XYZ file of C-alpha atoms in Angstrom:
571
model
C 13.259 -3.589 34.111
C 10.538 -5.989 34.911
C 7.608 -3.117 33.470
C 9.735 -2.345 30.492
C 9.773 -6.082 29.648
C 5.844 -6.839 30.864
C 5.149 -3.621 28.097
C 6.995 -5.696 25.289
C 4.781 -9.069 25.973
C 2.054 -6.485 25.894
C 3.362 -5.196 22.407
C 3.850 -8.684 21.908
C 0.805 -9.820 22.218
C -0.812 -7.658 20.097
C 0.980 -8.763 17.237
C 0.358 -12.520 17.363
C -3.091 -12.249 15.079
C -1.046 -9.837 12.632
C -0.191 -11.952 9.573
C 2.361 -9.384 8.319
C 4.357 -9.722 11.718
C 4.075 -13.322 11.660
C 5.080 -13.373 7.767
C 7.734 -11.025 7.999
C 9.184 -13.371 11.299
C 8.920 -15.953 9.593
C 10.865 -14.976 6.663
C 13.717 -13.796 9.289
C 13.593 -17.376 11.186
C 13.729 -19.114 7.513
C 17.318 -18.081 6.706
C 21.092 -18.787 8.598
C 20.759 -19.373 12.260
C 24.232 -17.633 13.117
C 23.265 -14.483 11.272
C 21.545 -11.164 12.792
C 18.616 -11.371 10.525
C 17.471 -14.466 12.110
C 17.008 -12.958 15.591
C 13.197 -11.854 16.812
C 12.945 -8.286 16.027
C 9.773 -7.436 18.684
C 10.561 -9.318 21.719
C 8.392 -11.223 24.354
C 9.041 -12.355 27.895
C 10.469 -15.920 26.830
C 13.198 -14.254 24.316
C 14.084 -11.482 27.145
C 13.720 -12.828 30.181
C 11.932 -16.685 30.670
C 15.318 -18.178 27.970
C 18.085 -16.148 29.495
C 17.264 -16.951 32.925
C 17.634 -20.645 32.031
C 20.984 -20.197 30.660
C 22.285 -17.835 33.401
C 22.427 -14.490 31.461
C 21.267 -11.947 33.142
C 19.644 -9.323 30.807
C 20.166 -6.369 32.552
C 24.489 -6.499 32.370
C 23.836 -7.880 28.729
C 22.066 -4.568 27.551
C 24.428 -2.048 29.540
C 26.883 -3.977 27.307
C 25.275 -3.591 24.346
C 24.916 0.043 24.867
C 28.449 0.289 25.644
C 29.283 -1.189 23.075
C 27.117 0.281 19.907
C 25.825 3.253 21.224
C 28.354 6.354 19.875
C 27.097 9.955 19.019
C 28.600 10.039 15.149
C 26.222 6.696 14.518
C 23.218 8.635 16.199
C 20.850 11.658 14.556
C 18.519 14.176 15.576
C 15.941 15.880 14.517
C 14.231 18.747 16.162
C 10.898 20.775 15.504
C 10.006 24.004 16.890
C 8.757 27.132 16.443
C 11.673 28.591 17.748
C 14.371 29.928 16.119
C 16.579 28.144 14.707
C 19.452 29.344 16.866
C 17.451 28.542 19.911
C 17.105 25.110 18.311
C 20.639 24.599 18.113
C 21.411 25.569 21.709
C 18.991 23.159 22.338
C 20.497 20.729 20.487
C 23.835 21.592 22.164
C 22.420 21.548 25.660
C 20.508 18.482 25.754
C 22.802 16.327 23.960
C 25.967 17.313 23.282
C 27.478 14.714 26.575
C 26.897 11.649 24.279
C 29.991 10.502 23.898
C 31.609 9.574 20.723
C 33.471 6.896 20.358
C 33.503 7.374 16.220
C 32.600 3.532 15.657
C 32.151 2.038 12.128
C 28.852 1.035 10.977
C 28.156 -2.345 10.399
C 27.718 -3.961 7.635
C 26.340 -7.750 7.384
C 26.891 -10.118 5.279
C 24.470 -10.577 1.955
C 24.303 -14.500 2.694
C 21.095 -14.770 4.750
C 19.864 -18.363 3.665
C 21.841 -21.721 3.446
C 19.643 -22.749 0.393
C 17.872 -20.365 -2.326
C 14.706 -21.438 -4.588
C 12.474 -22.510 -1.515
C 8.838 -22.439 -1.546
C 7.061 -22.049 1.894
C 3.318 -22.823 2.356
C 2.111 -20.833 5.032
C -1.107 -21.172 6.919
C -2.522 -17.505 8.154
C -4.592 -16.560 10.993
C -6.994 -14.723 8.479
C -8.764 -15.866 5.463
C -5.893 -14.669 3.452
C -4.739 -15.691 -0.295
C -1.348 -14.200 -1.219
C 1.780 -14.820 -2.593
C 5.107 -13.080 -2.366
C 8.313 -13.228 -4.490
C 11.302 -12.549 -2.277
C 15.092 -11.876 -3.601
C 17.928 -10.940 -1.869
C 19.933 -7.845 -3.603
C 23.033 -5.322 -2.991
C 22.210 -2.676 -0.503
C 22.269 0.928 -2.580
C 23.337 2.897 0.298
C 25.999 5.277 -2.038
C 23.580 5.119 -4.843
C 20.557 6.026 -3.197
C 20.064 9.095 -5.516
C 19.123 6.595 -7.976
C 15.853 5.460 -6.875
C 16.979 2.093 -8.480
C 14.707 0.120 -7.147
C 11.748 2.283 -7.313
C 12.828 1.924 -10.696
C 12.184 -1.667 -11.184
C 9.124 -1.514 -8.447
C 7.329 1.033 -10.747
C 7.091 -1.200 -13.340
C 7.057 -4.281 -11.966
C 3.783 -3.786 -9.734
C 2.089 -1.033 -12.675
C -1.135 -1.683 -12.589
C -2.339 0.294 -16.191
C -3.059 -1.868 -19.232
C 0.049 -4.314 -20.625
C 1.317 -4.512 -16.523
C 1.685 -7.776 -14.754
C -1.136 -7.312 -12.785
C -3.713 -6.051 -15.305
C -2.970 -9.728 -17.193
C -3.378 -11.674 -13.693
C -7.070 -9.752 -13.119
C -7.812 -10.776 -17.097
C -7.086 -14.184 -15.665
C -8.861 -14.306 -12.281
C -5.909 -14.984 -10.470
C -4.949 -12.071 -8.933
C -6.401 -8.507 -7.119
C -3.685 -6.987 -6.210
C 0.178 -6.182 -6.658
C 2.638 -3.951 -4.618
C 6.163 -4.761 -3.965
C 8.836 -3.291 -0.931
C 12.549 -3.260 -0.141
C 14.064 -4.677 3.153
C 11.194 -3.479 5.811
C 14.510 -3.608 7.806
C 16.345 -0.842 6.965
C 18.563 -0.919 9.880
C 20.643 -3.998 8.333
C 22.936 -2.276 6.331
C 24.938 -5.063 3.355
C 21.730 -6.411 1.600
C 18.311 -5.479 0.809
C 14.857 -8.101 0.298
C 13.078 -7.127 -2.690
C 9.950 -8.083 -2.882
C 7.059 -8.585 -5.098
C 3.266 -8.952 -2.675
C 0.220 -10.762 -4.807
C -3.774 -10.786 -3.276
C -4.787 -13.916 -4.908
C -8.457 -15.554 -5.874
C -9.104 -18.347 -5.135
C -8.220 -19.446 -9.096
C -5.165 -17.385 -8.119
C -4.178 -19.529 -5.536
C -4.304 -23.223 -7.874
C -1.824 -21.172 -10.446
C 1.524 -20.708 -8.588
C 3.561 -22.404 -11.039
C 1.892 -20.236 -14.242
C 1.936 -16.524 -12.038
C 5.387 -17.162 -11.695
C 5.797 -17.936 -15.236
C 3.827 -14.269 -16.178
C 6.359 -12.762 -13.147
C 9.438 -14.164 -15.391
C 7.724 -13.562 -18.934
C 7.118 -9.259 -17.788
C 11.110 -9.047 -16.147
C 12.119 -10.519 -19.496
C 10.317 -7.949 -21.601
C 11.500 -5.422 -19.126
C 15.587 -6.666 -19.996
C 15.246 -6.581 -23.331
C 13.370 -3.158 -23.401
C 16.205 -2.099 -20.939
C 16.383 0.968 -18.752
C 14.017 4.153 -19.877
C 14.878 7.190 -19.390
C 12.010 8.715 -20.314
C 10.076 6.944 -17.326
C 12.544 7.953 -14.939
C 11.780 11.448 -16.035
C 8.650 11.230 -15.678
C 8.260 9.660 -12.387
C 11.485 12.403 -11.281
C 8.858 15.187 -12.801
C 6.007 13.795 -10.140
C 8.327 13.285 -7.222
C 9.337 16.548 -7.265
C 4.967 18.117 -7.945
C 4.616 15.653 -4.855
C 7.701 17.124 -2.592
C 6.697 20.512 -3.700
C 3.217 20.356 -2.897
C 2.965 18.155 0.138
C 0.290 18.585 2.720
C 1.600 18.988 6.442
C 1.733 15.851 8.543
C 2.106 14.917 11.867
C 4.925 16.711 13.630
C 5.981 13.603 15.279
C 5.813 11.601 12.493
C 7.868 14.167 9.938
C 10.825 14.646 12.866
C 10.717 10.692 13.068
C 11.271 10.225 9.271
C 13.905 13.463 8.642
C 15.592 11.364 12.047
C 15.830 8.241 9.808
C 16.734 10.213 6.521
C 20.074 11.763 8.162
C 21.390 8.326 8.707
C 20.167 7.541 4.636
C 20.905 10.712 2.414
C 23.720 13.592 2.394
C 22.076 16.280 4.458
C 21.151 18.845 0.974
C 19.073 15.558 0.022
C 17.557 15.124 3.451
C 14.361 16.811 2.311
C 13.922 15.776 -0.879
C 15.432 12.203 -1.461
C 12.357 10.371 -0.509
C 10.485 11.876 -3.248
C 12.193 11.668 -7.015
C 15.545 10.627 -8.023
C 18.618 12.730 -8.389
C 20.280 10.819 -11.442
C 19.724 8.333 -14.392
C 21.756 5.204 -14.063
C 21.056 2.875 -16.608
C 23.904 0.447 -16.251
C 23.165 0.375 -12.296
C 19.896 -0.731 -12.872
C 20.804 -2.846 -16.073
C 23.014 -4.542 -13.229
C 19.831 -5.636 -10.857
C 18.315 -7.606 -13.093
C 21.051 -9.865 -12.663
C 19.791 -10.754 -8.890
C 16.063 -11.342 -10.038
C 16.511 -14.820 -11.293
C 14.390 -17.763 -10.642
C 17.304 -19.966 -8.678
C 17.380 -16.881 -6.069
C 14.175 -16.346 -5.383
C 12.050 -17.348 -1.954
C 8.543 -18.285 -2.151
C 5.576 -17.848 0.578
C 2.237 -18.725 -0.470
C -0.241 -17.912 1.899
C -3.675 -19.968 2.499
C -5.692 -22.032 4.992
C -5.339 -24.663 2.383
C -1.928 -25.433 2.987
C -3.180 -26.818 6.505
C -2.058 -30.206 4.704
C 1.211 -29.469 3.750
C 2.083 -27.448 6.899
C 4.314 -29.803 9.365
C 6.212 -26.736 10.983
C 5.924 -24.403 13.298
C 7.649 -20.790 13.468
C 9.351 -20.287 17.099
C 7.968 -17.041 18.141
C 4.560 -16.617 16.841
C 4.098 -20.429 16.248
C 2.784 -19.701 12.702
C 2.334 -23.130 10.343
C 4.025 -23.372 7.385
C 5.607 -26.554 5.258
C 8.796 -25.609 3.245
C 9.981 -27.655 0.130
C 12.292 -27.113 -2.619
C 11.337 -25.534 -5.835
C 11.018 -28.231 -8.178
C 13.835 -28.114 -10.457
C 11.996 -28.600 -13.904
C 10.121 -25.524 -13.070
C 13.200 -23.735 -12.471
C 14.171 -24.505 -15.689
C 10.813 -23.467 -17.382
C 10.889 -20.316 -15.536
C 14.281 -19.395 -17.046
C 13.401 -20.478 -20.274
C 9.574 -19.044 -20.376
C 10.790 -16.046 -22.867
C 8.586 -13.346 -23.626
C 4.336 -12.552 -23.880
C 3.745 -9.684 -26.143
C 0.489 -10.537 -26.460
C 0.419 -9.389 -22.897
C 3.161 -7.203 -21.504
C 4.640 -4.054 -22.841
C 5.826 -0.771 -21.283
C 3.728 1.514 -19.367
C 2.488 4.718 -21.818
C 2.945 8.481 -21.145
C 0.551 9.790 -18.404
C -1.759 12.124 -19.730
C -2.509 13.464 -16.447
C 0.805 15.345 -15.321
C 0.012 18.847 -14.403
C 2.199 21.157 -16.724
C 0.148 24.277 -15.230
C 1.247 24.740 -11.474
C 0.101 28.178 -11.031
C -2.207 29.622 -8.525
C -4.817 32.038 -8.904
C -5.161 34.596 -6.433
C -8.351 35.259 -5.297
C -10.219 33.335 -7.923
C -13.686 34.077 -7.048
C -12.792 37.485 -5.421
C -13.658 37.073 -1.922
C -15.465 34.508 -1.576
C -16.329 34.614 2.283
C -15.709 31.995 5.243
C -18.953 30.072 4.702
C -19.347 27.395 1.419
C -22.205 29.486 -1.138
C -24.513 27.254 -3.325
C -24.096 27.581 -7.016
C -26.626 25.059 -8.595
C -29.870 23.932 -6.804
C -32.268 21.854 -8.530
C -35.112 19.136 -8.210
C -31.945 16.407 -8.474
C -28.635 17.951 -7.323
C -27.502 20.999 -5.040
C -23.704 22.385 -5.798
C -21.694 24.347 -2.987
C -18.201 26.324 -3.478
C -16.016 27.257 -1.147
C -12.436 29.360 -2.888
C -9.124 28.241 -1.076
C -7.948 31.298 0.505
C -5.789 29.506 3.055
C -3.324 26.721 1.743
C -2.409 28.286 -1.642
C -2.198 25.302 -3.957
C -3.556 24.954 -7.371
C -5.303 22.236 -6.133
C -9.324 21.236 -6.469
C -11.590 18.997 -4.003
C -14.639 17.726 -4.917
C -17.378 15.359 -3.035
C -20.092 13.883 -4.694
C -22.978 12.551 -2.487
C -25.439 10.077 -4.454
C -28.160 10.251 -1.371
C -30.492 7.050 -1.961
C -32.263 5.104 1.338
C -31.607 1.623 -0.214
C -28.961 0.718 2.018
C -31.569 1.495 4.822
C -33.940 -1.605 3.498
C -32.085 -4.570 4.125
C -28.788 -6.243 4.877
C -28.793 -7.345 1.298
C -29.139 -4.115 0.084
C -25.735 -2.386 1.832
C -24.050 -5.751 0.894
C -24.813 -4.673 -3.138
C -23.849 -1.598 -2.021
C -20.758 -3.039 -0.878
C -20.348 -5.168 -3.712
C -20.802 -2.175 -6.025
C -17.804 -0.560 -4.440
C -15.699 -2.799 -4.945
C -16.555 -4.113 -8.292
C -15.856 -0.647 -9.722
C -13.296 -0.141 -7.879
C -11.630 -2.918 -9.281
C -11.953 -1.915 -12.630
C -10.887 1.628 -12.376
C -7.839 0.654 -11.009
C -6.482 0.747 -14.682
C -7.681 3.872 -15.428
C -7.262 5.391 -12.180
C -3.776 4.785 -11.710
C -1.774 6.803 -14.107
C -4.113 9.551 -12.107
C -2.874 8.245 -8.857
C 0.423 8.782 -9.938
C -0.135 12.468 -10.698
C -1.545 13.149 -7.478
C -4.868 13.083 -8.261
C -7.712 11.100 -5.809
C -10.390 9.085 -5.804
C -12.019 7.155 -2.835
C -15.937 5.611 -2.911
C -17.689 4.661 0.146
C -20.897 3.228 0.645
C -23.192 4.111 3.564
C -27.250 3.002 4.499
C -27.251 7.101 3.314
C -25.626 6.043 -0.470
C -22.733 6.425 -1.954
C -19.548 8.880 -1.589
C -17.302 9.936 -4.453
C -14.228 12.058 -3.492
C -11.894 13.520 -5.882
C -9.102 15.774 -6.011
C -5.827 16.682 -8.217
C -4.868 19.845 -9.910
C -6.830 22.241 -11.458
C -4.464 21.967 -15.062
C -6.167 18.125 -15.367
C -8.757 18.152 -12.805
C -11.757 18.345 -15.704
C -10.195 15.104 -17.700
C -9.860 13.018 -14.712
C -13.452 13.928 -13.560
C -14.858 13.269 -17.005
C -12.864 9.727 -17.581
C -14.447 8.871 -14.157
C -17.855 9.904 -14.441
C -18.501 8.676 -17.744
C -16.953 5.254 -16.392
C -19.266 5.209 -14.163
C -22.242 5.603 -16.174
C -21.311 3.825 -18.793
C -19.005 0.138 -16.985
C -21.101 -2.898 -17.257
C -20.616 -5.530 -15.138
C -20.450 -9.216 -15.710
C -20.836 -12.721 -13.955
C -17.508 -13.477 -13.171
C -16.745 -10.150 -11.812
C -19.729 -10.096 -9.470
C -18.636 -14.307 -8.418
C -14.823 -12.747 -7.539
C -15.826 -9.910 -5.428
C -18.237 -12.106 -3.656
C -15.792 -14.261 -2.762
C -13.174 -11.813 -1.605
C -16.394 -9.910 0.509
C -17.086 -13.599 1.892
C -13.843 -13.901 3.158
C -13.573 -10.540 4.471
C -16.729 -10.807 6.476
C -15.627 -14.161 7.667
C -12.667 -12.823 9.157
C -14.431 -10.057 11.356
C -13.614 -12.587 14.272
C -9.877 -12.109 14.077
C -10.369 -8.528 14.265
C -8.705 -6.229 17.282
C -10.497 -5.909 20.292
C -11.367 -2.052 19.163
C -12.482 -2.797 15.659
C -15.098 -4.874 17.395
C -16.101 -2.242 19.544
C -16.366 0.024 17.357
C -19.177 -2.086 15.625
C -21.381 -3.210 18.451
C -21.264 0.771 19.034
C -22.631 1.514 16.037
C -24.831 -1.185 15.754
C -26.269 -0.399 18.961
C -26.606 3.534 18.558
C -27.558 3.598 15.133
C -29.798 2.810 12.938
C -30.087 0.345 9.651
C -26.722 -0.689 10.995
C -26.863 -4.721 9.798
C -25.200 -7.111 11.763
C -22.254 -9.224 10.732
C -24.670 -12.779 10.831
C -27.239 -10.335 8.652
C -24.762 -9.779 6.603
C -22.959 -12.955 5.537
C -26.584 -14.567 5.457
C -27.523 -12.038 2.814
C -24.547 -12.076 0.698
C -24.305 -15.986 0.397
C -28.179 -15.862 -0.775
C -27.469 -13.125 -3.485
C -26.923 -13.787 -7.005
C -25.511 -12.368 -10.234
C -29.703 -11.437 -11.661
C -30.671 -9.560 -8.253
C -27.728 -7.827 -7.819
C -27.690 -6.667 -11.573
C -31.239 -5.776 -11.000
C -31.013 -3.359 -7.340
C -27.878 -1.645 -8.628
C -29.078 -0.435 -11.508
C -32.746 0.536 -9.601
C -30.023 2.373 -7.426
C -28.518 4.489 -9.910
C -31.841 5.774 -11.807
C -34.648 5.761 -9.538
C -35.234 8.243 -6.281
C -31.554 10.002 -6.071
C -30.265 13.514 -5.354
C -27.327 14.431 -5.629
C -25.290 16.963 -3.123
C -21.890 18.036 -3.671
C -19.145 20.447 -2.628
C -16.016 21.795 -4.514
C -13.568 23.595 -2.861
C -9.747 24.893 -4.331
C -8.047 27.133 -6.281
C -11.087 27.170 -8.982
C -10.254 28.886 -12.136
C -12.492 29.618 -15.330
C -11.346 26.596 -17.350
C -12.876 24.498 -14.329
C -15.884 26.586 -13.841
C -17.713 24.667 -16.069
C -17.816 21.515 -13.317
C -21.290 23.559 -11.625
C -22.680 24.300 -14.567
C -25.800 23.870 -15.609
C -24.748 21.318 -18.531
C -21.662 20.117 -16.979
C -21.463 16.549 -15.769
């Protein structure tokens, strides 16, 4: 007993510099005290053993209890992986775990009411260098309508990222990088679901509460008076189902894990499948949830070292600061008043990047061989193929390597470099993401060697989305204020290198001992706080036209329409 509990301070432990632990805990502790939600989900040595001892309880007798009491074969599932077959799987099955008893309990269910007051605002002090902001609401748990996708629905658009979304107006504005959103990271309590919208602020960002929640309110309006469309849920039904279909293998342990969890979610025909794409259209169900995303019922956390000011609490378990007030009541009422932008928001368009032609072409380049062959050398780029023979999808892979020593000159130079990255990242977000949603790729990484491009997608689109990239890249000037934002978000994230896991700073002092023109973190942050708009303009743009070569590798199910991407004249 004693080593099981010594592993979970261990556990423990590890999670007290993890801001989304101590966020998430701290949005448990916040609501009812006599409700399940409110008890610590991880566990230390003061909840399991230190705090029972004081009040007599002995923990052992407590969990045989528990067990006795909630453990029952028909609430239990199993999955198991083999290559055997599947009757030998069953014995298995039968063998191993057939004496659990049942004792056919109910599920339970808990009750909706988590928090004793709605419409609070929490200012929360991280252990990072963090600027967010989440948008909580509690609403109905979907458990008989998860063939629905409801809520992916409403997450879809809500956290769209293309041009008319919420988040493309907050970048416009400076006030925001990022937008995602989740339901109830705690499946396992069954009556209610948390929906939530997550926000990366600036630091302009972070002075404009009040007026993001405004845009928040303004883009849920336009999406009620639009009202459910059908032809979005086809469309995103259409990729769930390219996405199920061609799915790359993962991690045994990890698939049995999740098809484990999915028996206790989904009728056992939509075990497979239901994670992926919905099964029906139900407009009036999700007509219905907009009822539950009103200002009045919404929870607050803003996240910054700021708040240190207004923080005069302290969670229990991970002792994370915070102050908690009262949404002011006249900004209640502007938020349910605020109407409509349409100078801003509208509804996403049709992606032009959905793959209509899924078929594969056998042997393509007619036995090609084991080893990539090279099929464009030159003075300034070298091009290698290699045909798919293996995995059978009409898929394409493509790596770009821009080789350029800059990074090797200075600390300043990988910080550009870094900069670089993420500036254009940033800005293809828009264009990348009705991509992204078709299953097509695109990472960039920056090295003392250059720069990395990686795409991939299906061969039916794979020439657009290369084009639309390429010539962004060529052709996207920057400006001031986005090289002043990404400095400031690189600031902070160098800054926090301290609060890093023991490994991640291992890993660096390895590599900065082994290796060479590897900077160190000092080098670094001294560099970037000395560079300016004029130089940084200036070394990029040396970077891109002077002393490159470029290497690069496709490999796929290459047809003659995308031929043309080695070519002499192509791109």
């Amino acid at each position: 007993m004693d080593r099981e509990l010594n592993s979970i301070e261990k556990e423990f432990q590890r999670y007290l510099d993890d801001d989304s632990n101590r966020l998430w805990q701290l949005f448990k502790s916040s609501c009812r005290p006599t409700h399940p939600f409110f008890k610590f989900d991880v566990g230390n040595l003061d909840s399991l053993k230190f705090e029972p001892e004081k009040r007599g309880v002995n923990v052992r007798d407590e969990l045989i209890k528990f067990y006795n009491k909630h453990y029952s074969a028909n609430l239990m599932t199993l999955c198991l992986l083999g290559n055997e077959s599947l009757d030998q799987l069953e014995q298995y099955a039968i063998d191993m775990f057939s004496a659990v008893p049942n004792k056919n309990l109910d599920v339970s269910v808990f009750d909706p009411d988590l928090f004793d007051s709605d419409a609070d605002i929490f200012y929360v002090v991280p252990v990072q260098n963090l600027k967010e902001m989440s948008v909580s609401w509690i609403v109905p748990y979907l458990d008989h309508k998860y063939d629905t996708h409801s809520y992916n629905y409403l997450g879809h658009l809500i956290c769209h990222k293309a041009d008319g979304s919420l988040l493309a107006e907050l970048k416009r504005r400076r006030w925001a990088v990022s937008l995602n959103q989740d339901v109830s990271p705690d499946s396992s309590m069954k009556g209610f679901d948390a929906f939530r919208i997550c926000m990366k602020l600036t630091e302009q960002g972070s002075q404009k509460v009040d007026e993001i929640l405004t845009l928040l309110y303004q883009y849920i309006n336009m999406l009620k008076r639009h009202g459910p469309q059908e032809w979005i849920v086809n469309e995103m039904i259409e990729l769930g189902k390219q996405e199920f279909e061609y799915q790359e293998n993962c991690d045994p342990f990890d698939y049995v894990q999740n098809m484990s969890n999915n028996l206790a979610l989904y009728a056992p025909s939509d075990v497979l499948c239901a994670d992926y794409y919905s099964l029906k259209y139900d407009p009036d169900l999700i007509e219905s949830l907009f009822a539950y995303l009103v200002p009045d019922k919404m929870r607050v956390m803003v996240i910054s070292r700021e708040y240190e000011i207004k923080a005069n609490q302290a969670e229990k378990w991970y002792g994370t600061r915070f102050g908690r007030e009262k949404i002011a009541p006249e900004l209640l009422e502007r938020l349910e008043s605020c109407g409509y932008n349409d100078e801003a928001f509208r509804l996403p368009s049709k992606n032009e990047f959905i793959a209509r032609d899924l078929d594969f072409i056998e042997h393509a380049e007619n036995g090609d061989g084991d080893e990539p062959r090279i099929v464009r050398d030159s003075s300034l780029s070298r091009v290698w193929f290699k045909e798919d023979t293996k995995f059978g999808m009409p898929k394409l892979f493509m790596t770009i390597i821009i080789v350029n020593k800059m990074g090797r000159e200075s600390a300043k130079n990988i910080e550009i470099l870094n900069l670089f990255q993420s500036m254009l990242k940033d800005k293809l977000d828009e264009l990348l993401y009705y991509a992204r949603l078709a299953d097509f790729g695109f990472s960039m990484e920056t090295s003392v060697e250059g720069v990395r491009l990686d795409f991939s997608g299906f061969n039916d689109k794979f020439i657009l989305f290369l084009n639309k990239v390429i010539q962004f890249l060529l052709s996207h000037q920057f400006d001031r204020k986005d090289f002043e934002q990404q400095k400031e978000k690189r600031q902070r994230e160098l800054s926090d290198f301290e609060t890093l896991e023991a490994s991640d700073h291992a890993n660096f002092y390895l590599d900065l001992a082994i290796a060479n023109q590897i900077w160190s973190q000092q080098d670094r942050r001294f560099a970037l706080d000395q560079l300016d708009f004029e130089e940084f303009e200036k070394i990029y743009i040396d970077f891109l036209t002077n002393q490159i070569f470029l290497e690069s590798i496709v490999y796929g199910n290459l047809t003659e329409k995308v031929k043309k991407i080695y070519h002499k004249d192509s791109i």
